[in-house]
Coordinates of C-alpha atoms and ligand atoms in Angstrom, one line a residue:
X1 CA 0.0 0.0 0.0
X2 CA 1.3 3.8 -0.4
X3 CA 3.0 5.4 2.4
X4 CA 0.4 8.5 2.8
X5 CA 2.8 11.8 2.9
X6 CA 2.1 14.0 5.9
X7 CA 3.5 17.2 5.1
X8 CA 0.7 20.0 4.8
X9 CA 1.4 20.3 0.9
X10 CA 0.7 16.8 0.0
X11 CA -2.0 16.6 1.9
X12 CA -3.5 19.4 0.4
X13 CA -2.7 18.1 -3.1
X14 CA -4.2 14.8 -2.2
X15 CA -7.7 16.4 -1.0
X16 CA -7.5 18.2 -4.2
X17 CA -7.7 14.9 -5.6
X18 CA -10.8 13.0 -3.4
X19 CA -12.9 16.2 -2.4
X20 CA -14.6 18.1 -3.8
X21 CA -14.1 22.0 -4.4
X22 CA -17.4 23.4 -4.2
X23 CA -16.9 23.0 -0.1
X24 CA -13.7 24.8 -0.1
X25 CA -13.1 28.3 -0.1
X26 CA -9.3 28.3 0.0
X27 CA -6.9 31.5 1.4
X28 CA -4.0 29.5 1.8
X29 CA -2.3 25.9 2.6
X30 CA -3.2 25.7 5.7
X31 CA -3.8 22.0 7.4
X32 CA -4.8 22.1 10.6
X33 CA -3.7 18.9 13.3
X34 CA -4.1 20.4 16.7
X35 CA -5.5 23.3 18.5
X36 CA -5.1 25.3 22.0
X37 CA -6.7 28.4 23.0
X38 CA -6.2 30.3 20.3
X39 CA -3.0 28.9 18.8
X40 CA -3.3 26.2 15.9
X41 CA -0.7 23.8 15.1
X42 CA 0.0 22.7 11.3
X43 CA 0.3 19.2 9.9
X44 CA 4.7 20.3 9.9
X45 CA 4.4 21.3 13.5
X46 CA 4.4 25.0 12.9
X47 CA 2.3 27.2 14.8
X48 CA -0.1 30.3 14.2
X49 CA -2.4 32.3 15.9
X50 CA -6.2 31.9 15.0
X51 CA -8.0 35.0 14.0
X52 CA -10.8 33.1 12.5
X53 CA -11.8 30.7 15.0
X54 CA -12.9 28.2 12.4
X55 CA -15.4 30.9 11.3
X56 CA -16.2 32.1 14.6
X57 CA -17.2 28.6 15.6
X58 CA -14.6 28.5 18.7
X59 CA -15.7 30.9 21.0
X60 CA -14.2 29.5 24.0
X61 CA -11.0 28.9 21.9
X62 CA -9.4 25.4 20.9
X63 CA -10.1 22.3 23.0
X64 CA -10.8 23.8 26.4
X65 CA -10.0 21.7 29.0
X66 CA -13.7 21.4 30.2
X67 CA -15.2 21.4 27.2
X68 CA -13.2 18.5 26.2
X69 CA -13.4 17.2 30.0
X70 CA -17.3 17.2 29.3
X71 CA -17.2 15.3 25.8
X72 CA -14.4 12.5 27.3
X73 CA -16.9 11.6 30.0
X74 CA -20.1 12.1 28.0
X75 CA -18.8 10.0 25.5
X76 CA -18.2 7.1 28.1
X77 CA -22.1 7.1 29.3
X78 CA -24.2 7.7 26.1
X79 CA -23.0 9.1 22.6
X80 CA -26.8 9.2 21.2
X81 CA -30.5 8.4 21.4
X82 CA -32.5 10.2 18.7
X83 CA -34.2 12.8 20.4
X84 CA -37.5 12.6 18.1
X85 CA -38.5 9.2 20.3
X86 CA -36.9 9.5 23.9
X87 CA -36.5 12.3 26.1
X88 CA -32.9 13.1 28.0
X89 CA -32.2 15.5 30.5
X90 CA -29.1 17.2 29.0
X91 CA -31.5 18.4 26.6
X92 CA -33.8 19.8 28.6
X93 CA -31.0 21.4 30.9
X94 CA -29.5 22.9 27.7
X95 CA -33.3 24.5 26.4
X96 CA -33.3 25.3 30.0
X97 CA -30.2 27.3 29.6
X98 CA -30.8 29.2 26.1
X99 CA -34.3 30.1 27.8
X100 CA -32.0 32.4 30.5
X101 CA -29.6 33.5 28.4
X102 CA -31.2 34.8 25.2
X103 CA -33.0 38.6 25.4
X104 CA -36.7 38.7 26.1
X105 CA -38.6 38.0 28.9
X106 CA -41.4 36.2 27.3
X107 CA -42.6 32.0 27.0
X108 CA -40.2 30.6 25.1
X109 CA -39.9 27.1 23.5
X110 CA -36.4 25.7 21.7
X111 CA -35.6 23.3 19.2
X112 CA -32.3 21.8 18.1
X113 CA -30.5 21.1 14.9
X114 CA -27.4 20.7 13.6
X115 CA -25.8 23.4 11.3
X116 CA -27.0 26.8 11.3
X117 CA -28.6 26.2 7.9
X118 CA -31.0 23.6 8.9
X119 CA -32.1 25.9 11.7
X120 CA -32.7 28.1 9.3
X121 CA -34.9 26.1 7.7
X122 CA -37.0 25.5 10.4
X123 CA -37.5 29.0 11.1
X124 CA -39.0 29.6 8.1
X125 CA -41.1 27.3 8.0
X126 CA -42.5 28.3 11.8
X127 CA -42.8 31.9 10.8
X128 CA -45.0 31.1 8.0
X129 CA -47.0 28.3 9.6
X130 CA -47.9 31.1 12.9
X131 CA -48.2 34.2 11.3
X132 CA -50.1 32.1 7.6
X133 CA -47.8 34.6 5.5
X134 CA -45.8 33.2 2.8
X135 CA -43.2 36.3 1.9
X136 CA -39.8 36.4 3.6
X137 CA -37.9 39.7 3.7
X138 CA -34.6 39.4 3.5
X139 CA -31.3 41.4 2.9
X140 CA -28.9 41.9 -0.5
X141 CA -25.6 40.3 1.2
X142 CA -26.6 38.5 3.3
X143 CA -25.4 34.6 4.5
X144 CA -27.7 32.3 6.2
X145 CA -26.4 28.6 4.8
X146 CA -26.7 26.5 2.3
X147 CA -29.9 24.4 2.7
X148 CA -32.3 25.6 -0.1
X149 CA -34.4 27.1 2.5
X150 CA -31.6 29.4 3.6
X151 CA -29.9 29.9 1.0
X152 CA -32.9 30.9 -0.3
X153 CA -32.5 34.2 1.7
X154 CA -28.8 33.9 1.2
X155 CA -27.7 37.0 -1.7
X156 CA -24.4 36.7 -1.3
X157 CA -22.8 35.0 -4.0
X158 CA -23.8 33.9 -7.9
X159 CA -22.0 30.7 -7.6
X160 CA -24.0 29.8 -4.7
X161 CA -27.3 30.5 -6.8
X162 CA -26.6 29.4 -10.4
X163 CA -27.8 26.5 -11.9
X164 CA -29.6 25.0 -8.8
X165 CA -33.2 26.9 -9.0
X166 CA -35.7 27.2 -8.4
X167 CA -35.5 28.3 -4.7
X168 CA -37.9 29.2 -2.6
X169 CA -40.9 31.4 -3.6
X170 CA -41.8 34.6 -2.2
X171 CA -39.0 35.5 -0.4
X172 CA -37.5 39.6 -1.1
X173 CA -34.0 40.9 -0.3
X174 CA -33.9 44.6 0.7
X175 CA -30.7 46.6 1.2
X176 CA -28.8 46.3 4.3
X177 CA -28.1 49.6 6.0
X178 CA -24.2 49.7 5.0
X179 CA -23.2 52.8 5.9
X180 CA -19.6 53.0 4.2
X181 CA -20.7 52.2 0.9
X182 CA -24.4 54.0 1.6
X183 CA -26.5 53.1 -1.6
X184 CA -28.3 56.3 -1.4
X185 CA -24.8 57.9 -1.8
X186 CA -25.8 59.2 1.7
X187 CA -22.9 59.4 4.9
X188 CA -23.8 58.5 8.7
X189 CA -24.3 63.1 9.2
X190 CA -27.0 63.9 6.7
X191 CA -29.0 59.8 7.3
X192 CA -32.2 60.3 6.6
X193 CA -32.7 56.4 6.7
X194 CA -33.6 56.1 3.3
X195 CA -32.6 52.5 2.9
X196 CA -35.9 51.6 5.5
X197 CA -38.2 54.4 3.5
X198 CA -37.3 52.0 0.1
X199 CA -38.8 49.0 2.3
X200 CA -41.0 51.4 3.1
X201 CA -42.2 52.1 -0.8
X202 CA -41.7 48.6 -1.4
X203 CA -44.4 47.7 0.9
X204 CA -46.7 50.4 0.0
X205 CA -46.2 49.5 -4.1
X206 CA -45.6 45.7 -4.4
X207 CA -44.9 43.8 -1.2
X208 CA -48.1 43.7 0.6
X209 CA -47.1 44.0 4.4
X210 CA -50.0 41.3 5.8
X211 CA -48.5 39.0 3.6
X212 CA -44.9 39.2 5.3
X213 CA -44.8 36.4 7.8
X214 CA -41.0 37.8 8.8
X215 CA -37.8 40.1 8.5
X216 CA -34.9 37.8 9.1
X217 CA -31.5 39.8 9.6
X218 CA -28.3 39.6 11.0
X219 CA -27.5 42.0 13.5
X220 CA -24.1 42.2 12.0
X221 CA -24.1 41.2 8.4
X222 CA -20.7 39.2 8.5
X223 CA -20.0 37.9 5.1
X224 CA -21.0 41.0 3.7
X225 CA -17.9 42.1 4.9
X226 CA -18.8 43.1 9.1
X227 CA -21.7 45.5 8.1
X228 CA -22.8 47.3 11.5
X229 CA -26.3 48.2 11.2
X230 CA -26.9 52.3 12.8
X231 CA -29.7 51.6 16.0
X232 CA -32.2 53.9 14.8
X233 CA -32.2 52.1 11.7
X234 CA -32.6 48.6 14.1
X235 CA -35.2 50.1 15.9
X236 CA -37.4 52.1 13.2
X237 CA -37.2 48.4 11.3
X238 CA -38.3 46.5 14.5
X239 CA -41.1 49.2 15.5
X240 CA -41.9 49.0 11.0
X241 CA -42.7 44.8 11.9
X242 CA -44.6 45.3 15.2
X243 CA -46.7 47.7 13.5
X244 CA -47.9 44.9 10.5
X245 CA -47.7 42.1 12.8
X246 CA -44.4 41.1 10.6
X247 CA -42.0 38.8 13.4
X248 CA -38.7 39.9 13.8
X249 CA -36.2 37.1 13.4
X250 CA -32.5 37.5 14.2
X251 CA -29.7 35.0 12.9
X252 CA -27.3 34.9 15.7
X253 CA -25.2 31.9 14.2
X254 CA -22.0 34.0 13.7
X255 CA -22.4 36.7 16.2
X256 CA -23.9 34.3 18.9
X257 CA -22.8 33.1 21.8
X258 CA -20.5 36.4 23.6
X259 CA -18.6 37.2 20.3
X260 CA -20.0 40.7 20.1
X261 CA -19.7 41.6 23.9
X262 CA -23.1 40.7 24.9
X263 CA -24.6 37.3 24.8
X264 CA -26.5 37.6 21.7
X265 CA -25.5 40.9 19.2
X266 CA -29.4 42.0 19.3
X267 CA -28.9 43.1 22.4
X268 CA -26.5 46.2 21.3
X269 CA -29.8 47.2 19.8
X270 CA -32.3 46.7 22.8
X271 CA -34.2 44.7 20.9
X272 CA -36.3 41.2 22.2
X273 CA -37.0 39.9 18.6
X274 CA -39.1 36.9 17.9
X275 CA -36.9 34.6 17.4
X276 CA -33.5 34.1 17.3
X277 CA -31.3 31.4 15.4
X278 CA -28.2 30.2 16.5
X279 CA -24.9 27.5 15.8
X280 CA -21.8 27.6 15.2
X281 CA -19.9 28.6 18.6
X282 CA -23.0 26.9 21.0
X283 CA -21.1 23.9 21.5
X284 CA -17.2 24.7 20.8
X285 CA -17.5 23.4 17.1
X286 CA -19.6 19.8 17.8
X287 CA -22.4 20.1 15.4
X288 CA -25.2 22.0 16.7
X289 CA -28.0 24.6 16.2
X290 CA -31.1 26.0 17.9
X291 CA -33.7 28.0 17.0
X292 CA -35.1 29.9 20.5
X293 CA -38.4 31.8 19.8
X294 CA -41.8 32.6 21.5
X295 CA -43.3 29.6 22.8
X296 CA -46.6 30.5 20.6
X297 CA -44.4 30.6 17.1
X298 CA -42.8 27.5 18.7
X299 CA -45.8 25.8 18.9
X300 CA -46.9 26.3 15.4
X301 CA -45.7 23.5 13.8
X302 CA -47.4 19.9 14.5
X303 CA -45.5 16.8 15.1
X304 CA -42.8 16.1 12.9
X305 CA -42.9 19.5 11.7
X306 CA -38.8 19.9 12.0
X307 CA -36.6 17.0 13.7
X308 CA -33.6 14.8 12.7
X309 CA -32.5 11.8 13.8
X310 CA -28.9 13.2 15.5
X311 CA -30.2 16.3 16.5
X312 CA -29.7 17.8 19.9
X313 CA -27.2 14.8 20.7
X314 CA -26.2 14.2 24.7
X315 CA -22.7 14.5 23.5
X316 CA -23.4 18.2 21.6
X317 CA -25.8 19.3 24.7
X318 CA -23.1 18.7 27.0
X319 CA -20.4 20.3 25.0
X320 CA -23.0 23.6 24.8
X321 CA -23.4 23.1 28.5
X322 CA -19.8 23.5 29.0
X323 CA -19.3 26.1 26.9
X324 CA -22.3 28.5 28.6
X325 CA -20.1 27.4 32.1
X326 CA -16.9 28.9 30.3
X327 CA -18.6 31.4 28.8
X328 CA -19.7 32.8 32.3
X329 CA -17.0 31.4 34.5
X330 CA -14.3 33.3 32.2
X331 CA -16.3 36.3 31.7
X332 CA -15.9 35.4 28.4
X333 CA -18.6 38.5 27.5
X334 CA -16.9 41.1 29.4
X335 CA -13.2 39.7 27.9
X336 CA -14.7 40.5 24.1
X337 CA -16.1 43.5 24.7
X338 CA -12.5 44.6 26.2
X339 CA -10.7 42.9 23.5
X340 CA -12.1 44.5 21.5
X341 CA -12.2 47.7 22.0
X342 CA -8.3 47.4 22.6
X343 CA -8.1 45.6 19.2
X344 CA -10.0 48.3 17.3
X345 CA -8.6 50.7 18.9
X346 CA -4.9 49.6 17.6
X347 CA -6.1 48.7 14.0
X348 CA -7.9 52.1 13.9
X349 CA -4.2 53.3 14.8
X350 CA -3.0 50.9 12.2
X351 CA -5.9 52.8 9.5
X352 CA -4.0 56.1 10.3
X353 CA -0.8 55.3 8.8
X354 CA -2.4 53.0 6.4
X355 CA -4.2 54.8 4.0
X356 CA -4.9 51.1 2.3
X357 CA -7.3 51.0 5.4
X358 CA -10.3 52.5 4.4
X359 CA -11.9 51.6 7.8
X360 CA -12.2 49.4 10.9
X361 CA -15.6 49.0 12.1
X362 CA -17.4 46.1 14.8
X363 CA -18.5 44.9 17.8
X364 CA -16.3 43.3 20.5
X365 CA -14.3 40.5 18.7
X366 CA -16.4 40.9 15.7
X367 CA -13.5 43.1 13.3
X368 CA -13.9 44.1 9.9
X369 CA -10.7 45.7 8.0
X370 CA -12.0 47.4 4.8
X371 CA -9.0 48.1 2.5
X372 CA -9.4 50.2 -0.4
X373 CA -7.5 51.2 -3.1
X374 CA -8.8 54.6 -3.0
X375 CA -10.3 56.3 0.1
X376 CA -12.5 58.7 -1.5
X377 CA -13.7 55.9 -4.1
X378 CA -13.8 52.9 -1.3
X379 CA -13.0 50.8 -4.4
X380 CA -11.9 47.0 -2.6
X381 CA -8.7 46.3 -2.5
X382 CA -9.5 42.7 -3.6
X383 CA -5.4 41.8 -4.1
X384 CA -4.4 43.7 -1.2
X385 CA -6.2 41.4 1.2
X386 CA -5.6 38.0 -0.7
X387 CA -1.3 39.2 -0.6
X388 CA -2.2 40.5 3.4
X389 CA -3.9 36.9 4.0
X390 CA -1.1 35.0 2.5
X391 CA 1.5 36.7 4.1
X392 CA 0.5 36.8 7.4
X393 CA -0.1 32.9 7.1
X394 CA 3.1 32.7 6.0
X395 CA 4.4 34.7 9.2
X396 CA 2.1 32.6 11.6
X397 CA -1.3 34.5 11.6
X398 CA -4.4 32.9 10.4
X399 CA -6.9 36.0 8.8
X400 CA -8.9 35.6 6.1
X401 CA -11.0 38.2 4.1
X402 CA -14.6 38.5 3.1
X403 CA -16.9 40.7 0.3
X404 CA -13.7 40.4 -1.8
X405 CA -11.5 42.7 0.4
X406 CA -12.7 43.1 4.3
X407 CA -10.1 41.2 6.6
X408 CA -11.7 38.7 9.1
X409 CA -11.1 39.3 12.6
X410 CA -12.5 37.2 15.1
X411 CA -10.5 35.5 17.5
X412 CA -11.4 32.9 20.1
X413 CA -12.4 35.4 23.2
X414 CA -9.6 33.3 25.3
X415 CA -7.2 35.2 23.0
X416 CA -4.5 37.0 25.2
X417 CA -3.2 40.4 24.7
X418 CA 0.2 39.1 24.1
X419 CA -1.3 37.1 21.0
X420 CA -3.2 40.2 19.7
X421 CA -0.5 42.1 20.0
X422 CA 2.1 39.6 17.9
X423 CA -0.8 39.2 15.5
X424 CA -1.2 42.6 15.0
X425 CA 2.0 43.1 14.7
X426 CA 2.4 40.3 11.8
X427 CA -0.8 42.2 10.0
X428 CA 1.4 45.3 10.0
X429 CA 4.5 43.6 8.8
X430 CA 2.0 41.8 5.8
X431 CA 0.7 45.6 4.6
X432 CA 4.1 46.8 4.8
X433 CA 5.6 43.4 2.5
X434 CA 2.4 44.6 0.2
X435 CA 3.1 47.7 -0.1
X436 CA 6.4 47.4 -0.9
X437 CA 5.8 44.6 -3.9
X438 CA 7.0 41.5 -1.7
X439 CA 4.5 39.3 -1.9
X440 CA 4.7 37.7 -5.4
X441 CA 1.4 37.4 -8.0
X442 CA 1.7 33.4 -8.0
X443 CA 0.3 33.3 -4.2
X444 CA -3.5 35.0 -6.2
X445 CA -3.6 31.8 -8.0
X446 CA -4.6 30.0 -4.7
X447 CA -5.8 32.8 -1.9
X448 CA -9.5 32.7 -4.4
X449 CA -11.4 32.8 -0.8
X450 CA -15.1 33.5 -1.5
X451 CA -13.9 34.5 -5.0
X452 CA -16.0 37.7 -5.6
Ligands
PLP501 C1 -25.0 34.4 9.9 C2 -24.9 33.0 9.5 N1 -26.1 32.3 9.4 C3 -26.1 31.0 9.0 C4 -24.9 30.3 8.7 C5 -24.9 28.9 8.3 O1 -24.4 28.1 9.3 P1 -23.8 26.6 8.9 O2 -22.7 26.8 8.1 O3 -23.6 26.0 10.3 O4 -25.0 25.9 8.3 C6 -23.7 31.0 8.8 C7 -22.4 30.3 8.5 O5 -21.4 30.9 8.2 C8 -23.7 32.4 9.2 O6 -22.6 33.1 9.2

């Protein structure tokens, strides 16, 4: 039999050869073998500091003791019963848990998926079955899966649209409130909001409000490229829905979970939507979603409206468990809102020597770096941030970039000052290499990323 080759390259080339590409959205080499905190550790032994946390997926950073402590001994006692036909208490102790933690002090109910997508999916289909609306409002930009039901309100990307139609019906994307690249040509002093009066027309002309079951948004749109939304925008839009009776659905997946410096991002906006989606960090990267919304929504649907056979699994249920007790025991909240603020702070400093850094915007360890070629035109600087990526790879940083040009900062919240500090250091040494012409054109054949 071949001797399988261990370096990172080969095995790169080799899952070039079995998988397939349509799953990978590649920035650089990179093959990951072990994780700490928020240091990862290649296939070669070398190591880098995570800035991505696996997509923001690794909230209490990599392999925490008792997160890992909790899977070892759940593991042991029971790996899985299929929720749909037994009950178990880790379950209910978890639903018990999302209840306290998430904003509003209403009945609530929960139900539990796997990916964010799925979870997606079954909030559409609960806000159409309560309210008996079929239209769906939804953003230009946004990212809510891949599942046809949410990528349905996914407007992200062509390749994730073409050629698979048709999707569902009746749902409408409206602009999100971007206020960098205003598409009213307006700026944040002379906002008159005219991105809500267009939903505003829309509903007047062609989208019949009592026919909109919900707005579904993210409270940060983060693929978009970390799109902060202005609060009076948040809470003239929430106030728009309470007035036709629209629900008000937040997906939480990315910013979930204490990345933002608050438990769930909504909260910035002192808002108690409907309901509110979340995955990714909920149990430290063991597959798992939830949807947490008013218990009457919640009981819209009739037996088996929305289940799956390895849903809500003891083993993910205890890892969430464990990662709400390291959420709160390391103040996990507080540490992201602090981090922050000292990490803007210093790329902000970074954006005034930089003039490649057309701005730095966020919430706690949410980050967005927008580089531009131009600061009056905000043209992206798509090769800028591909050459940045690479290089600071290269040096021992993992960034990525999104929308084509917007770096990708968002750490574990374990990360220490001493690590933000080296890896803000590396970021400065990668714009200084690309603006000097040292990072070669060859590396743009492979840093595609999202590829728009
Ligand atoms: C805001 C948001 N919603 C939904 C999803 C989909 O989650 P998943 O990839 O777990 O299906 C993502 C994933 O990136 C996301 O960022």
């Amino acid at each position: 039999m071949k001797q399988p080759l261990h370096d990172s390259m080969n095995i790169v080339a080799r899952d070039h050869e079995v998988c397939a590409g349509f799953a990978r959205a590649p920035y650089f080499p990179l093959v990951v073998k072990r994780g700490r905190g928020s240091i990862l550790e290649d296939a070669d032994g070398k190591e880098y500091i995570d800035l991505l946390a696996s997509a923001a997926a690794i909230n209490t950073g990599h392999c925490h003791p008792t997160v890992v402590e909790a899977l070892r001994d759940q593991v042991g006692e029971l790996i899985h019963y299929t929720p749909g036909y037994v009950y178990h208490e880790l379950k209910v102790q978890l639903a018990e848990e999302l209840v306290r933690i998430t904003p509003g002090k209403y009945r609530k109910r929960v139900a539990f998926g796997l990916s964010g997508s799925d979870s997606i999916d079954g909030m559409i289909k609960l806000v159409r079955a309560y309210t008996m609306r079929p239209k769906i409002v939804s953003f230009v930009q946004a990212y809510h899966g891949s599942t046809y039901g949410a990528l349905s309100l996914t407007a992200l990307s062509l390749n994730m649209r073409r050629s698979i139609g048709p999707l569902l019906p009746e749902v409408h994307h409206i602009n999100y409130p971007d206020c960098y690249r205003c598409d009213f040509g307006s700026s944040p002093e002379r906002c008159s909001l005219q991105c809500l009066n267009d939903f505003r027309r829309a509903m007047h002309y062609y989208l019949p409000p009592d026919e909109i079951a919900a707005v579904v948004m993210e409270p940060i749109a983060g693929d978009a490229g970390f799109i902060v939304p202005p609060k009076r925008y948040m809470q003239e839009l929430h106030s728009i829905c309470k007035q036709h009776g629209i629900l008000f659905v937040v997906d939480e997946v990315q910013q979930g979970f204490g990345r933002t410096g608050k438990w769930f991002c909504i909260e910035h906006f002192y808002i108690e939507p409907d309901i509110i989606v979340m995955g990714k960090s909920i149990a430290s990267g063991i597959p798992m979603s939830a949807i947490v919304g008013r218990a009457e929504i919640m009981e819209a649907l009739d037996a088996p409206g929305h289940l799956f056979t390895t849903g809500g699994s003891p083993v993910a249920c205890r890892a969430a468990l464990a990662t709400i007790s390291v959420i709160e025991s390391e103040q996990l909240v507080r540490r992201a809102a602090d981090m922050g603020s000292y990490m803007q702070e210093e790329l902000k400093r970074l954006a005034g020597v930089y003039d490649l850094i057309g701005e730095v915007r966020g919430l706690g360890l949410t980050i967005g770096v927008d580089l531009v070629t131009d600061r009056g035109t905000k043209e992206r600087a798509r090769e800028a941030a591909a050459k940045i990526c690479y290089r600071s790879f290269e040096r021992g940083v993992i960034v990525i970039f999104m929308a084509g040009n917007v770096l990708r900062i968002q750490p574990p919240l374990v990360i220490t000052k001493e690590q933000v500090d080296k890896s803000l250091d590396v970021l400065e040494h990668s714009i200084r290499d690309y603006l000097g012409g040292k990072i070669p054109d060859e590396i743009l054949n492979f840093a595609k990323g999202w590829g728009m």
